[in-house]
GROMACS .gro file of C-alpha atoms in nm:
model
  164
    1UNK     CA    1 -19.812 -12.858   4.604
    2UNK     CA    2 -19.542 -12.920   4.355
    3UNK     CA    3 -19.255 -12.690   4.274
    4UNK     CA    4 -19.340 -12.686   3.905
    5UNK     CA    5 -19.504 -12.371   3.776
    6UNK     CA    6 -19.840 -12.423   3.625
    7UNK     CA    7 -19.903 -12.256   3.289
    8UNK     CA    8 -20.164 -11.992   3.319
    9UNK     CA    9 -20.400 -11.935   3.021
   10UNK     CA   10 -20.316 -11.612   2.841
   11UNK     CA   11 -20.565 -11.331   2.864
   12UNK     CA   12 -20.679 -11.194   2.526
   13UNK     CA   13 -20.519 -11.303   2.200
   14UNK     CA   14 -20.162 -11.341   2.093
   15UNK     CA   15 -19.992 -11.127   1.831
   16UNK     CA   16 -20.026 -11.382   1.552
   17UNK     CA   17 -20.404 -11.417   1.603
   18UNK     CA   18 -20.444 -11.038   1.618
   19UNK     CA   19 -20.257 -10.982   1.292
   20UNK     CA   20 -20.452 -11.255   1.117
   21UNK     CA   21 -20.787 -11.115   1.235
   22UNK     CA   22 -20.689 -10.758   1.143
   23UNK     CA   23 -20.574 -10.870   0.798
   24UNK     CA   24 -20.903 -11.046   0.726
   25UNK     CA   25 -21.100 -10.741   0.840
   26UNK     CA   26 -20.891 -10.504   0.624
   27UNK     CA   27 -20.936 -10.731   0.322
   28UNK     CA   28 -21.310 -10.731   0.381
   29UNK     CA   29 -21.328 -10.351   0.365
   30UNK     CA   30 -21.131 -10.339   0.041
   31UNK     CA   31 -21.341 -10.609  -0.126
   32UNK     CA   32 -21.687 -10.504  -0.004
   33UNK     CA   33 -21.906 -10.317  -0.253
   34UNK     CA   34 -21.946  -9.945  -0.194
   35UNK     CA   35 -22.310  -9.974  -0.085
   36UNK     CA   36 -22.206 -10.180   0.218
   37UNK     CA   37 -21.972  -9.913   0.357
   38UNK     CA   38 -22.161  -9.610   0.225
   39UNK     CA   39 -22.317  -9.568   0.568
   40UNK     CA   40 -21.973  -9.458   0.686
   41UNK     CA   41 -22.015  -9.127   0.503
   42UNK     CA   42 -21.794  -9.205   0.204
   43UNK     CA   43 -21.948  -9.195  -0.142
   44UNK     CA   44 -21.725  -9.279  -0.436
   45UNK     CA   45 -21.746  -9.046  -0.737
   46UNK     CA   46 -21.863  -9.337  -0.951
   47UNK     CA   47 -22.183  -9.352  -0.742
   48UNK     CA   48 -22.282  -8.993  -0.829
   49UNK     CA   49 -22.535  -8.909  -1.097
   50UNK     CA   50 -22.434  -8.704  -1.401
   51UNK     CA   51 -22.702  -8.437  -1.420
   52UNK     CA   52 -22.793  -8.193  -1.698
   53UNK     CA   53 -23.006  -7.885  -1.648
   54UNK     CA   54 -23.236  -7.730  -1.907
   55UNK     CA   55 -23.371  -7.382  -1.833
   56UNK     CA   56 -23.136  -7.300  -1.550
   57UNK     CA   57 -23.158  -6.921  -1.533
   58UNK     CA   58 -23.455  -6.906  -1.298
   59UNK     CA   59 -23.616  -7.178  -1.088
   60UNK     CA   60 -23.422  -7.450  -1.269
   61UNK     CA   61 -23.103  -7.296  -1.131
   62UNK     CA   62 -23.235  -7.337  -0.778
   63UNK     CA   63 -23.300  -7.704  -0.841
   64UNK     CA   64 -22.951  -7.752  -0.987
   65UNK     CA   65 -22.803  -7.592  -0.675
   66UNK     CA   66 -23.006  -7.835  -0.464
   67UNK     CA   67 -22.842  -8.131  -0.639
   68UNK     CA   68 -22.489  -7.990  -0.657
   69UNK     CA   69 -22.359  -8.285  -0.455
   70UNK     CA   70 -22.396  -8.483  -0.780
   71UNK     CA   71 -22.193  -8.428  -1.099
   72UNK     CA   72 -22.338  -8.137  -1.297
   73UNK     CA   73 -22.214  -8.218  -1.647
   74UNK     CA   74 -22.422  -7.998  -1.880
   75UNK     CA   75 -22.625  -7.678  -1.852
   76UNK     CA   76 -22.859  -7.531  -2.110
   77UNK     CA   77 -23.038  -7.197  -2.129
   78UNK     CA   78 -23.138  -6.965  -2.413
   79UNK     CA   79 -23.047  -6.655  -2.208
   80UNK     CA   80 -22.682  -6.686  -2.109
   81UNK     CA   81 -22.682  -6.346  -1.935
   82UNK     CA   82 -22.965  -6.456  -1.706
   83UNK     CA   83 -22.796  -6.791  -1.646
   84UNK     CA   84 -22.442  -6.649  -1.607
   85UNK     CA   85 -22.433  -6.692  -1.227
   86UNK     CA   86 -22.507  -7.064  -1.254
   87UNK     CA   87 -22.266  -7.111  -1.544
   88UNK     CA   88 -21.997  -6.954  -1.324
   89UNK     CA   89 -22.086  -7.179  -1.029
   90UNK     CA   90 -22.033  -7.492  -1.242
   91UNK     CA   91 -21.742  -7.404  -1.472
   92UNK     CA   92 -21.670  -7.767  -1.570
   93UNK     CA   93 -22.024  -7.824  -1.701
   94UNK     CA   94 -22.061  -7.795  -2.078
   95UNK     CA   95 -22.285  -7.506  -2.181
   96UNK     CA   96 -22.556  -7.509  -2.448
   97UNK     CA   97 -22.820  -7.277  -2.594
   98UNK     CA   98 -23.033  -7.559  -2.736
   99UNK     CA   99 -23.137  -7.867  -2.534
  100UNK     CA  100 -23.161  -8.075  -2.853
  101UNK     CA  101 -22.794  -8.011  -2.928
  102UNK     CA  102 -22.709  -8.091  -2.565
  103UNK     CA  103 -22.895  -8.424  -2.587
  104UNK     CA  104 -22.725  -8.506  -2.920
  105UNK     CA  105 -22.375  -8.437  -2.789
  106UNK     CA  106 -22.403  -8.543  -2.425
  107UNK     CA  107 -22.662  -8.825  -2.417
  108UNK     CA  108 -22.406  -9.090  -2.322
  109UNK     CA  109 -22.271  -8.879  -2.036
  110UNK     CA  110 -22.604  -8.784  -1.875
  111UNK     CA  111 -22.796  -8.993  -1.620
  112UNK     CA  112 -23.071  -8.746  -1.531
  113UNK     CA  113 -23.217  -8.415  -1.647
  114UNK     CA  114 -23.359  -8.126  -1.446
  115UNK     CA  115 -23.619  -7.936  -1.649
  116UNK     CA  116 -23.679  -7.577  -1.539
  117UNK     CA  117 -23.790  -7.427  -1.871
  118UNK     CA  118 -24.104  -7.215  -1.912
  119UNK     CA  119 -24.417  -7.423  -1.849
  120UNK     CA  120 -24.522  -7.469  -2.212
  121UNK     CA  121 -24.200  -7.657  -2.297
  122UNK     CA  122 -24.176  -7.891  -1.996
  123UNK     CA  123 -24.333  -8.187  -2.176
  124UNK     CA  124 -24.129  -8.178  -2.495
  125UNK     CA  125 -23.795  -8.156  -2.313
  126UNK     CA  126 -23.894  -8.420  -2.057
  127UNK     CA  127 -24.031  -8.667  -2.315
  128UNK     CA  128 -23.717  -8.639  -2.527
  129UNK     CA  129 -23.499  -8.696  -2.221
  130UNK     CA  130 -23.704  -9.005  -2.129
  131UNK     CA  131 -23.670  -9.140  -2.484
  132UNK     CA  132 -23.295  -9.130  -2.426
  133UNK     CA  133 -23.343  -9.331  -2.105
  134UNK     CA  134 -23.275  -9.034  -1.875
  135UNK     CA  135 -23.445  -8.983  -1.540
  136UNK     CA  136 -23.631  -8.651  -1.519
  137UNK     CA  137 -23.712  -8.396  -1.252
  138UNK     CA  138 -23.955  -8.131  -1.376
  139UNK     CA  139 -24.102  -7.833  -1.198
  140UNK     CA  140 -24.477  -7.781  -1.187
  141UNK     CA  141 -24.698  -7.730  -1.370
  142UNK     CA  142 -24.574  -8.051  -1.525
  143UNK     CA  143 -24.760  -8.015  -1.852
  144UNK     CA  144 -24.973  -7.778  -2.056
  145UNK     CA  145 -25.250  -8.032  -2.120
  146UNK     CA  146 -25.389  -8.364  -2.002
  147UNK     CA  147 -25.270  -8.528  -2.327
  148UNK     CA  148 -24.910  -8.418  -2.259
  149UNK     CA  149 -24.936  -8.555  -1.908
  150UNK     CA  150 -25.056  -8.891  -2.038
  151UNK     CA  151 -24.774  -8.897  -2.294
  152UNK     CA  152 -24.517  -8.834  -2.021
  153UNK     CA  153 -24.665  -9.112  -1.808
  154UNK     CA  154 -24.648  -9.354  -2.101
  155UNK     CA  155 -24.287  -9.257  -2.179
  156UNK     CA  156 -24.177  -9.301  -1.817
  157UNK     CA  157 -24.331  -9.650  -1.811
  158UNK     CA  158 -24.203  -9.748  -2.155
  159UNK     CA  159 -23.843  -9.639  -2.094
  160UNK     CA  160 -23.846  -9.740  -1.725
  161UNK     CA  161 -23.714  -9.410  -1.590
  162UNK     CA  162 -23.784  -9.230  -1.266
  163UNK     CA  163 -23.970  -8.903  -1.296
  164UNK     CA  164 -24.085  -8.643  -1.052
   0.00000   0.00000   0.00000
């Protein structure tokens, strides 16, 4: 055997390779769209829906509470005393007595509408929301008549909105 030392291959990677690999990985996380990393439990505020509630004093208030992980931007009820608890729970949401005024003033800020009004007014509120291109969740009974139900189905298809 010779007296010269033989170079042994290094185990693992050197510092330069590590830094380069780590830099590429970090850049990937900052460039990737949010839906790729959303499985990590982070959801950017821009991915939340802006929801309005109409008829929130009773059952509609329960539905709004169920979607409170989203942005509640507007609340509407004709009886503000009955709806006071929900108004207090969402102090940043704009408050309205009339859903038509709410739609006029807030249409550009709303993505979806929760309809919890008395049964006989479900269709009119829902159809007007769909005409504005808003997705709608409505409690049952959905409509007062078969004709109203057919109108809602046509509106959902025409304006390409999700309804439930």
